[in-house]
């Protein structure tokens, strides 16, 4: 969006008003692929109707089905993979000139672990070559955006995501992200800081650091505790109020990282650690390692160092061969840990992922029943945890009118990351306060539901 706007295009959210439509796609699991294809087909309708002149498909679906998209959907004029951002201007027809989009900060390196995985074929799109992978180009994306890359925020102006790294070197057998996104590489430290400073100057008060694996940040250029150092540096930006990061890899959480979170007021006491399972045997088949005991020790330490920690995780249920005993182990673990937030995802069989070849696949029905059961366990935990918050006071970032009803306002506390966690509805504020979206207030929790809270501004 930043590149096309800089080249002079006017952006619109209304497809029916657009001359050029760009569909940014996901290809992580089958449901995401289906959603992407449905959207492309829907947008193709605008071309057939003659309102749009060009249809461009971008993102991960292109990395996987490049030729097939063009062959099966003739309305598509151009495709742009995740590593080809500089092609967006030519693809949209906005400017034929090649764009130079990387600043001198970008010097790509790799981690020894990633090089070893590459040698084992982790990133290969050929080694599992089946029909659905034909058309994926052999070259892995090696792109990283930079502080010099023009950007337009798709989030409200007070909050922004910053991607600090791209790609992933882990061998998780259910996941094709490494083949789609390439080997792990970090953005330069100075580049991330420069971008955060610029965003803060433009009014952003909350920053969420993302990447497929944020906790490996900096390892490719020899930085130890790179994420902790980066957080420390960002915490010095005066006008930022909340900083957090998502997607921590369990065995990459260092003491220094925990201490850094604990020491800085601006770094939210919030950790998102997708554990994927708790049974050691299931985790072994997932090639993730760990297990309930190891995780429990790690979580005890996290809670000791950061006493007000909000802990989020996600699990995959119904992984091939998941026995009832393994599933029960997972449920027991969830009961024991009492996560603040938890997501449960049904295993999705992906051609190209190592788990595709595993035996003892569970039926979709069984997987869904286990997912519902696990979510039921968490619902009770969440209900209890939210109830314990009634009467307590927190800082609240007001988001604006509630999406559910215009009679309520909605906000978030440090316990709530943007978009993924429950909501805080605000139904009361002092007469002299005129609530402004994007501003911080002190609130008191007055009511609780299974996942959501109700608060008044005090
Ligand atoms: S760490 Fe995440 S992105 Fe990387 S392979 Fe595992 S699940 Fe996929």
Short mmCIF file of C-alpha atoms and ligand atoms in Angstrom, two decimals:
data_model
loop_
_atom_site.label_atom_id
_atom_site.label_comp_id
_atom_site.label_asym_id
_atom_site.label_seq_id
_atom_site.Cartn_x
_atom_site.Cartn_y
_atom_site.Cartn_z
CA UNK A 1 0.00 0.00 0.00
CA UNK A 2 2.85 2.35 0.84
CA UNK A 3 4.57 1.70 -2.47
CA UNK A 4 1.52 2.22 -4.66
CA UNK A 5 0.41 5.29 -2.71
CA UNK A 6 3.88 6.79 -3.01
CA UNK A 7 3.72 6.21 -6.77
CA UNK A 8 0.56 8.31 -6.88
CA UNK A 9 -2.28 5.79 -6.59
CA UNK A 10 -5.33 6.68 -4.56
CA UNK A 11 -6.32 3.88 -2.19
CA UNK A 12 -9.87 2.75 -1.59
CA UNK A 13 -11.38 0.02 0.57
CA UNK A 14 -14.33 -0.29 -1.80
CA UNK A 15 -13.56 -2.83 -4.51
CA UNK A 16 -16.38 -1.44 -6.68
CA UNK A 17 -14.57 1.93 -6.85
CA UNK A 18 -11.16 0.52 -7.74
CA UNK A 19 -9.43 0.49 -11.13
CA UNK A 20 -6.93 -2.00 -9.79
CA UNK A 21 -7.72 -4.64 -7.16
CA UNK A 22 -4.96 -6.35 -5.18
CA UNK A 23 -5.89 -9.45 -3.19
CA UNK A 24 -3.34 -10.28 -0.52
CA UNK A 25 -3.55 -13.99 0.23
CA UNK A 26 -2.72 -16.59 2.86
CA UNK A 27 -1.73 -20.20 2.17
CA UNK A 28 -0.96 -21.52 5.64
CA UNK A 29 -3.76 -24.08 5.90
CA UNK A 30 -6.49 -25.29 3.63
CA UNK A 31 -9.23 -23.06 5.04
CA UNK A 32 -7.01 -20.00 4.47
CA UNK A 33 -6.31 -21.12 0.91
CA UNK A 34 -10.02 -21.55 0.31
CA UNK A 35 -10.80 -18.14 1.74
CA UNK A 36 -8.12 -16.61 -0.48
CA UNK A 37 -9.48 -18.31 -3.61
CA UNK A 38 -13.05 -17.25 -2.76
CA UNK A 39 -11.92 -13.64 -2.40
CA UNK A 40 -10.03 -13.73 -5.72
CA UNK A 41 -13.13 -15.11 -7.45
CA UNK A 42 -15.33 -12.48 -5.83
CA UNK A 43 -12.95 -9.72 -6.96
CA UNK A 44 -12.75 -11.23 -10.44
CA UNK A 45 -16.45 -10.36 -10.66
CA UNK A 46 -15.56 -6.67 -10.60
CA UNK A 47 -13.31 -7.20 -13.59
CA UNK A 48 -15.93 -9.12 -15.49
CA UNK A 49 -18.44 -6.38 -14.69
CA UNK A 50 -16.01 -3.89 -16.18
CA UNK A 51 -15.55 -1.69 -13.08
CA UNK A 52 -11.99 -2.88 -12.42
CA UNK A 53 -9.31 -2.94 -15.08
CA UNK A 54 -6.72 -5.06 -13.34
CA UNK A 55 -6.70 -7.85 -10.79
CA UNK A 56 -3.45 -8.67 -8.97
CA UNK A 57 -2.95 -11.57 -6.55
CA UNK A 58 -0.21 -11.18 -3.95
CA UNK A 59 1.16 -13.14 -0.99
CA UNK A 60 1.59 -16.72 0.14
CA UNK A 61 -0.93 -18.36 -2.19
CA UNK A 62 1.29 -17.17 -5.04
CA UNK A 63 4.32 -18.82 -3.46
CA UNK A 64 2.47 -22.11 -3.58
CA UNK A 65 0.18 -22.01 -6.63
CA UNK A 66 1.80 -19.43 -8.88
CA UNK A 67 1.07 -21.02 -12.27
CA UNK A 68 -2.22 -22.54 -11.26
CA UNK A 69 -3.72 -19.21 -10.22
CA UNK A 70 -2.96 -17.72 -13.63
CA UNK A 71 -4.16 -20.82 -15.46
CA UNK A 72 -7.40 -21.37 -13.53
CA UNK A 73 -8.45 -17.77 -12.99
CA UNK A 74 -7.87 -15.96 -16.30
CA UNK A 75 -9.16 -12.66 -14.86
CA UNK A 76 -5.90 -12.45 -12.84
CA UNK A 77 -3.48 -10.11 -14.63
CA UNK A 78 -0.43 -10.54 -12.44
CA UNK A 79 0.85 -12.37 -9.37
CA UNK A 80 3.32 -11.04 -6.80
CA UNK A 81 5.02 -13.44 -4.37
CA UNK A 82 6.03 -12.58 -0.82
CA UNK A 83 9.58 -11.82 -1.92
CA UNK A 84 8.66 -9.71 -4.92
CA UNK A 85 7.26 -6.56 -3.43
CA UNK A 86 9.21 -4.39 -5.84
CA UNK A 87 7.09 -5.86 -8.64
CA UNK A 88 3.85 -4.41 -7.28
CA UNK A 89 4.07 -1.18 -9.30
CA UNK A 90 4.61 -2.96 -12.59
CA UNK A 91 1.95 -5.57 -11.73
CA UNK A 92 -0.66 -2.91 -10.95
CA UNK A 93 0.41 -0.89 -14.01
CA UNK A 94 0.93 2.17 -11.81
CA UNK A 95 4.54 2.59 -12.83
CA UNK A 96 6.64 0.38 -15.08
CA UNK A 97 9.89 1.53 -13.47
CA UNK A 98 11.56 -0.97 -11.14
CA UNK A 99 11.48 0.21 -7.54
CA UNK A 100 14.47 0.12 -5.26
CA UNK A 101 12.90 -0.49 -1.90
CA UNK A 102 15.60 -1.63 0.46
CA UNK A 103 17.75 0.76 2.46
CA UNK A 104 21.46 0.11 3.22
CA UNK A 105 20.42 -1.49 6.51
CA UNK A 106 19.45 -4.70 4.71
CA UNK A 107 22.33 -7.16 4.60
CA UNK A 108 20.91 -10.64 4.58
CA UNK A 109 22.66 -13.37 6.54
CA UNK A 110 21.47 -16.67 7.90
CA UNK A 111 21.73 -18.68 11.12
CA UNK A 112 23.89 -21.82 11.16
CA UNK A 113 20.77 -23.70 12.32
CA UNK A 114 18.91 -22.45 9.26
CA UNK A 115 21.75 -23.41 6.93
CA UNK A 116 21.75 -26.91 8.43
CA UNK A 117 17.98 -27.18 7.94
CA UNK A 118 18.38 -25.94 4.37
CA UNK A 119 20.90 -28.72 3.74
CA UNK A 120 18.34 -31.20 5.09
CA UNK A 121 15.79 -29.91 2.57
CA UNK A 122 13.52 -28.04 5.02
CA UNK A 123 12.94 -25.20 2.57
CA UNK A 124 12.79 -27.26 -0.58
CA UNK A 125 9.68 -27.03 -2.66
CA UNK A 126 10.88 -29.92 -4.80
CA UNK A 127 11.58 -32.63 -2.27
CA UNK A 128 7.88 -33.11 -1.60
CA UNK A 129 6.93 -32.09 -5.10
CA UNK A 130 3.41 -33.21 -5.71
CA UNK A 131 0.93 -31.89 -8.12
CA UNK A 132 -0.23 -28.99 -5.98
CA UNK A 133 3.28 -27.61 -5.68
CA UNK A 134 3.93 -27.42 -9.38
CA UNK A 135 4.23 -23.82 -10.33
CA UNK A 136 5.84 -22.77 -7.07
CA UNK A 137 9.09 -21.22 -8.20
CA UNK A 138 12.28 -22.76 -6.88
CA UNK A 139 13.60 -19.50 -5.48
CA UNK A 140 12.72 -18.91 -1.88
CA UNK A 141 11.64 -15.41 -0.93
CA UNK A 142 14.53 -13.49 0.56
CA UNK A 143 12.83 -10.16 1.01
CA UNK A 144 12.69 -8.00 4.11
CA UNK A 145 11.00 -4.66 4.33
CA UNK A 146 12.89 -1.83 5.86
CA UNK A 147 12.45 1.53 7.55
CA UNK A 148 12.88 3.12 4.13
CA UNK A 149 9.99 1.12 2.66
CA UNK A 150 6.91 3.34 2.49
CA UNK A 151 4.13 1.96 4.67
CA UNK A 152 0.48 2.70 5.23
CA UNK A 153 -0.99 1.37 8.43
CA UNK A 154 -4.03 -0.84 8.12
CA UNK A 155 -4.56 -0.49 11.88
CA UNK A 156 -6.06 2.48 13.80
CA UNK A 157 -3.47 5.28 13.92
CA UNK A 158 -2.55 4.73 17.59
CA UNK A 159 -1.37 1.13 17.15
CA UNK A 160 1.02 -0.59 14.73
CA UNK A 161 2.61 -3.93 14.06
CA UNK A 162 6.29 -4.01 13.22
CA UNK A 163 7.66 -7.10 11.57
CA UNK A 164 11.15 -7.61 12.94
CA UNK A 165 12.07 -10.83 11.14
CA UNK A 166 10.85 -12.97 8.31
CA UNK A 167 10.98 -16.70 7.56
CA UNK A 168 11.50 -19.59 9.94
CA UNK A 169 14.17 -22.25 10.48
CA UNK A 170 12.16 -24.59 12.70
CA UNK A 171 11.27 -28.10 11.56
CA UNK A 172 7.63 -28.33 12.80
CA UNK A 173 6.17 -31.17 10.77
CA UNK A 174 2.67 -29.66 10.40
CA UNK A 175 3.89 -26.38 8.96
CA UNK A 176 4.75 -25.22 5.44
CA UNK A 177 5.58 -21.63 6.40
CA UNK A 178 9.34 -22.15 5.93
CA UNK A 179 8.70 -23.27 2.33
CA UNK A 180 6.42 -20.29 1.76
CA UNK A 181 8.39 -17.61 3.58
CA UNK A 182 11.97 -18.84 3.36
CA UNK A 183 14.87 -19.04 5.75
CA UNK A 184 14.89 -16.93 8.89
CA UNK A 185 16.35 -13.44 8.55
CA UNK A 186 16.14 -10.46 10.88
CA UNK A 187 15.71 -6.83 10.08
CA UNK A 188 18.61 -4.64 11.18
CA UNK A 189 18.36 -3.37 14.73
CA UNK A 190 18.74 0.27 13.62
CA UNK A 191 16.07 -0.18 10.98
CA UNK A 192 13.45 -1.43 13.47
CA UNK A 193 14.28 1.35 15.92
CA UNK A 194 14.13 3.98 13.17
CA UNK A 195 10.73 2.72 12.07
CA UNK A 196 9.40 2.65 15.65
CA UNK A 197 10.59 6.23 16.22
CA UNK A 198 8.92 7.39 13.05
CA UNK A 199 5.67 5.64 13.95
CA UNK A 200 5.78 7.16 17.44
CA UNK A 201 6.24 10.62 15.91
CA UNK A 202 3.19 10.04 13.75
CA UNK A 203 1.00 9.28 16.78
CA UNK A 204 1.41 5.53 17.32
CA UNK A 205 1.30 4.71 21.06
CA UNK A 206 1.35 0.93 20.97
CA UNK A 207 3.70 -1.32 19.05
CA UNK A 208 3.38 -5.07 18.57
CA UNK A 209 6.47 -6.84 17.26
CA UNK A 210 5.79 -9.79 14.99
CA UNK A 211 7.64 -12.33 12.86
CA UNK A 212 7.24 -16.07 12.37
CA UNK A 213 9.69 -16.44 15.25
CA UNK A 214 10.38 -13.23 17.17
CA UNK A 215 12.55 -14.91 19.80
CA UNK A 216 15.31 -15.77 17.26
CA UNK A 217 15.60 -12.08 16.44
CA UNK A 218 19.19 -11.03 15.72
CA UNK A 219 20.74 -14.51 15.82
CA UNK A 220 21.55 -14.29 12.12
CA UNK A 221 23.81 -11.34 12.70
CA UNK A 222 25.38 -12.74 15.83
CA UNK A 223 23.34 -10.78 18.36
CA UNK A 224 22.71 -12.52 21.68
CA UNK A 225 19.41 -11.71 23.37
CA UNK A 226 18.53 -9.64 20.33
CA UNK A 227 14.83 -9.38 21.17
CA UNK A 228 15.51 -8.30 24.76
CA UNK A 229 17.94 -5.62 23.56
CA UNK A 230 15.51 -4.42 20.96
CA UNK A 231 12.70 -4.17 23.52
CA UNK A 232 14.98 -2.22 25.86
CA UNK A 233 15.80 0.22 23.11
CA UNK A 234 12.17 0.64 22.05
CA UNK A 235 11.14 1.24 25.67
CA UNK A 236 13.26 4.40 25.56
CA UNK A 237 11.07 5.97 22.89
CA UNK A 238 9.27 8.53 24.96
CA UNK A 239 5.85 8.70 23.38
CA UNK A 240 5.33 4.94 23.12
CA UNK A 241 3.15 3.58 25.93
CA UNK A 242 2.83 -0.15 25.25
CA UNK A 243 5.26 -2.50 23.55
CA UNK A 244 4.76 -6.23 23.18
CA UNK A 245 5.84 -9.10 20.96
CA UNK A 246 3.97 -12.16 19.74
CA UNK A 247 4.89 -15.75 18.77
CA UNK A 248 7.70 -16.67 21.18
CA UNK A 249 9.27 -20.06 20.52
CA UNK A 250 9.23 -21.94 23.88
CA UNK A 251 12.89 -22.91 24.17
CA UNK A 252 14.11 -19.52 22.99
CA UNK A 253 12.82 -17.58 25.99
CA UNK A 254 15.92 -16.45 27.88
CA UNK A 255 16.30 -15.13 31.44
CA UNK A 256 17.38 -11.82 29.96
CA UNK A 257 14.15 -11.60 27.96
CA UNK A 258 12.00 -12.26 31.05
CA UNK A 259 13.97 -9.78 33.15
CA UNK A 260 13.66 -7.14 30.44
CA UNK A 261 9.87 -7.54 30.37
CA UNK A 262 9.75 -7.36 34.17
CA UNK A 263 11.96 -4.27 34.40
CA UNK A 264 10.25 -2.00 31.89
CA UNK A 265 6.88 -0.49 32.58
CA UNK A 266 6.25 0.09 28.87
CA UNK A 267 6.86 -3.52 27.89
CA UNK A 268 3.55 -5.24 28.56
CA UNK A 269 3.72 -8.17 30.98
CA UNK A 270 2.30 -10.32 28.24
CA UNK A 271 3.69 -13.37 26.53
CA UNK A 272 2.31 -15.31 23.63
CA UNK A 273 4.00 -18.70 23.50
CA UNK A 274 2.37 -21.13 21.06
CA UNK A 275 3.11 -24.53 22.61
CA UNK A 276 1.14 -26.60 20.03
CA UNK A 277 0.79 -29.59 22.40
CA UNK A 278 1.76 -30.77 25.86
CA UNK A 279 2.32 -34.48 25.34
CA UNK A 280 6.03 -35.19 24.80
CA UNK A 281 5.28 -37.99 22.33
CA UNK A 282 2.96 -35.81 20.22
CA UNK A 283 5.48 -32.94 20.34
CA UNK A 284 8.17 -35.34 19.17
CA UNK A 285 6.09 -36.25 16.11
CA UNK A 286 5.58 -32.54 15.55
CA UNK A 287 9.39 -32.11 15.76
CA UNK A 288 8.96 -29.41 18.37
CA UNK A 289 10.39 -31.07 21.47
CA UNK A 290 9.44 -30.28 25.03
CA UNK A 291 6.49 -31.62 26.97
CA UNK A 292 4.26 -30.87 29.95
CA UNK A 293 7.02 -31.11 32.55
CA UNK A 294 9.50 -28.93 30.70
CA UNK A 295 6.80 -26.39 29.86
CA UNK A 296 5.53 -26.28 33.44
CA UNK A 297 9.01 -25.47 34.70
CA UNK A 298 9.41 -22.74 32.10
CA UNK A 299 5.99 -21.24 32.91
CA UNK A 300 6.68 -21.29 36.66
CA UNK A 301 9.83 -19.32 35.98
CA UNK A 302 8.03 -16.85 33.69
CA UNK A 303 5.44 -16.21 36.40
CA UNK A 304 8.09 -15.89 39.09
CA UNK A 305 10.07 -13.27 37.15
CA UNK A 306 6.96 -11.46 35.82
CA UNK A 307 4.36 -11.79 38.59
CA UNK A 308 1.60 -9.94 36.69
CA UNK A 309 2.17 -11.97 33.51
CA UNK A 310 -0.66 -12.52 31.03
CA UNK A 311 0.06 -15.79 29.25
CA UNK A 312 -1.39 -16.75 25.87
CA UNK A 313 -0.82 -20.00 24.01
CA UNK A 314 -2.27 -22.03 21.18
CA UNK A 315 -2.53 -25.76 20.57
CA UNK A 316 -3.13 -28.04 17.62
CA UNK A 317 -5.55 -30.87 18.31
CA UNK A 318 -5.93 -34.03 16.27
CA UNK A 319 -2.34 -34.23 15.03
CA UNK A 320 -1.80 -37.59 13.24
CA UNK A 321 -1.61 -40.40 15.76
CA UNK A 322 -2.86 -38.28 18.68
CA UNK A 323 -4.11 -40.89 21.15
CA UNK A 324 -6.83 -40.30 23.70
CA UNK A 325 -4.13 -40.47 26.35
CA UNK A 326 -2.07 -37.76 24.64
CA UNK A 327 -5.14 -35.60 24.29
CA UNK A 328 -6.03 -36.10 27.97
CA UNK A 329 -2.48 -35.12 28.85
CA UNK A 330 -3.01 -31.89 26.94
CA UNK A 331 -6.30 -31.19 28.75
CA UNK A 332 -4.70 -31.89 32.15
CA UNK A 333 -1.86 -29.54 31.29
CA UNK A 334 -4.29 -26.77 30.35
CA UNK A 335 -6.16 -27.27 33.65
CA UNK A 336 -2.91 -27.11 35.56
CA UNK A 337 -1.37 -24.06 33.89
CA UNK A 338 -4.55 -21.93 33.78
CA UNK A 339 -3.64 -19.84 30.74
CA UNK A 340 -5.12 -16.36 30.49
CA UNK A 341 -5.79 -16.84 26.78
CA UNK A 342 -5.72 -20.02 24.74
CA UNK A 343 -6.52 -20.90 21.15
CA UNK A 344 -7.14 -24.45 19.90
CA UNK A 345 -6.76 -25.23 16.22
CA UNK A 346 -7.82 -28.34 14.37
CA UNK A 347 -4.96 -30.13 12.63
CA UNK A 348 -5.05 -29.34 8.92
CA UNK A 349 -3.33 -31.82 6.62
CA UNK A 350 -0.96 -29.94 4.35
CA UNK A 351 0.57 -31.38 1.21
CA UNK A 352 4.23 -30.40 1.51
CA UNK A 353 4.35 -30.63 5.31
CA UNK A 354 6.24 -33.63 6.72
CA UNK A 355 3.17 -34.68 8.75
CA UNK A 356 1.28 -35.22 5.48
CA UNK A 357 3.04 -38.58 5.19
CA UNK A 358 2.27 -39.69 8.76
CA UNK A 359 -0.15 -42.50 9.42
CA UNK A 360 -3.11 -42.74 11.80
CA UNK A 361 -4.85 -39.58 10.70
CA UNK A 362 -7.89 -38.72 12.80
CA UNK A 363 -11.28 -38.09 11.27
CA UNK A 364 -12.42 -34.49 10.89
CA UNK A 365 -15.28 -35.27 13.26
CA UNK A 366 -13.00 -36.58 15.98
CA UNK A 367 -10.65 -33.60 15.58
CA UNK A 368 -13.53 -31.15 15.89
CA UNK A 369 -14.92 -32.92 18.93
CA UNK A 370 -11.50 -32.74 20.64
CA UNK A 371 -11.12 -29.07 19.74
CA UNK A 372 -14.51 -28.28 21.24
CA UNK A 373 -13.70 -30.25 24.36
CA UNK A 374 -10.41 -28.41 24.88
CA UNK A 375 -12.06 -25.04 24.30
CA UNK A 376 -14.69 -26.04 26.86
CA UNK A 377 -11.95 -26.69 29.42
CA UNK A 378 -10.44 -23.29 28.70
CA UNK A 379 -13.81 -21.52 28.79
CA UNK A 380 -14.22 -22.48 32.45
CA UNK A 381 -10.69 -21.36 33.26
CA UNK A 382 -11.15 -18.08 31.43
CA UNK A 383 -14.47 -17.43 33.15
CA UNK A 384 -12.88 -17.88 36.56
CA UNK A 385 -9.84 -15.77 35.69
CA UNK A 386 -11.92 -12.93 34.29
CA UNK A 387 -14.17 -12.96 37.37
CA UNK A 388 -11.11 -12.48 39.58
CA UNK A 389 -10.40 -9.20 37.76
CA UNK A 390 -13.68 -7.56 38.83
CA UNK A 391 -12.97 -4.54 41.04
CA UNK A 392 -9.37 -4.17 39.88
CA UNK A 393 -8.02 -1.13 38.04
CA UNK A 394 -5.99 -1.13 34.82
CA UNK A 395 -4.76 1.25 32.15
CA UNK A 396 -7.02 1.11 29.15
CA UNK A 397 -6.40 2.10 25.57
CA UNK A 398 -9.72 3.23 24.18
CA UNK A 399 -10.33 1.81 20.70
CA UNK A 400 -13.63 3.57 19.98
CA UNK A 401 -17.20 2.50 19.44
CA UNK A 402 -17.84 -1.18 20.04
CA UNK A 403 -18.14 -3.35 16.96
CA UNK A 404 -21.06 -5.13 18.62
CA UNK A 405 -23.19 -2.16 19.62
CA UNK A 406 -22.87 1.58 19.24
CA UNK A 407 -24.14 1.96 22.80
CA UNK A 408 -20.82 0.77 24.18
CA UNK A 409 -17.20 1.77 23.76
CA UNK A 410 -14.43 -0.77 23.50
CA UNK A 411 -10.85 -0.77 24.71
CA UNK A 412 -7.92 -2.92 25.70
CA UNK A 413 -5.72 -3.25 28.78
CA UNK A 414 -2.08 -4.46 28.74
CA UNK A 415 -3.59 -7.97 29.10
CA UNK A 416 -5.18 -7.66 25.66
CA UNK A 417 -3.10 -7.80 22.47
CA UNK A 418 -4.73 -6.18 19.44
CA UNK A 419 -7.27 -8.30 17.57
CA UNK A 420 -6.72 -11.70 19.21
CA UNK A 421 -7.76 -11.44 22.84
CA UNK A 422 -11.16 -10.83 24.44
CA UNK A 423 -12.71 -7.39 24.64
CA UNK A 424 -13.20 -4.76 27.31
CA UNK A 425 -16.52 -2.98 26.90
CA UNK A 426 -16.69 0.46 28.47
CA UNK A 427 -20.16 1.52 29.63
CA UNK A 428 -19.48 4.33 32.05
CA UNK A 429 -17.21 7.34 32.36
CA UNK A 430 -17.19 10.51 34.48
CA UNK A 431 -19.22 13.46 33.16
CA UNK A 432 -16.15 15.62 32.67
CA UNK A 433 -14.41 12.97 30.50
CA UNK A 434 -15.01 13.05 26.78
CA UNK A 435 -13.77 9.66 25.61
CA UNK A 436 -11.30 9.88 22.73
CA UNK A 437 -10.26 6.79 20.72
CA UNK A 438 -6.51 6.28 20.84
CA UNK A 439 -6.22 7.81 24.35
CA UNK A 440 -5.28 6.02 27.56
CA UNK A 441 -7.57 6.06 30.62
CA UNK A 442 -7.63 4.38 34.01
CA UNK A 443 -10.48 1.91 34.24
CA UNK A 444 -12.07 -0.35 36.79
CA UNK A 445 -13.44 -3.74 35.82
CA UNK A 446 -17.10 -3.96 36.85
CA UNK A 447 -18.33 -7.17 35.21
CA UNK A 448 -16.91 -10.30 33.64
CA UNK A 449 -18.05 -12.82 31.06
CA UNK A 450 -16.37 -16.00 29.74
CA UNK A 451 -13.78 -14.05 27.75
CA UNK A 452 -14.86 -10.40 27.80
CA UNK A 453 -14.88 -7.74 30.49
CA UNK A 454 -16.96 -4.66 31.23
CA UNK A 455 -15.26 -1.59 32.70
CA UNK A 456 -15.89 1.99 33.74
CA UNK A 457 -13.45 4.82 33.24
CA UNK A 458 -12.46 6.25 36.64
S1 LIG B 1 7.97 -22.23 14.44
FE1 LIG B 1 5.96 -21.60 13.63
S2 LIG B 1 6.36 -20.87 11.53
FE2 LIG B 1 8.16 -22.01 12.17
S3 LIG B 1 7.85 -24.08 11.35
FE3 LIG B 1 7.09 -24.06 13.49
S4 LIG B 1 4.90 -23.54 13.35
FE4 LIG B 1 5.85 -23.03 11.36
#
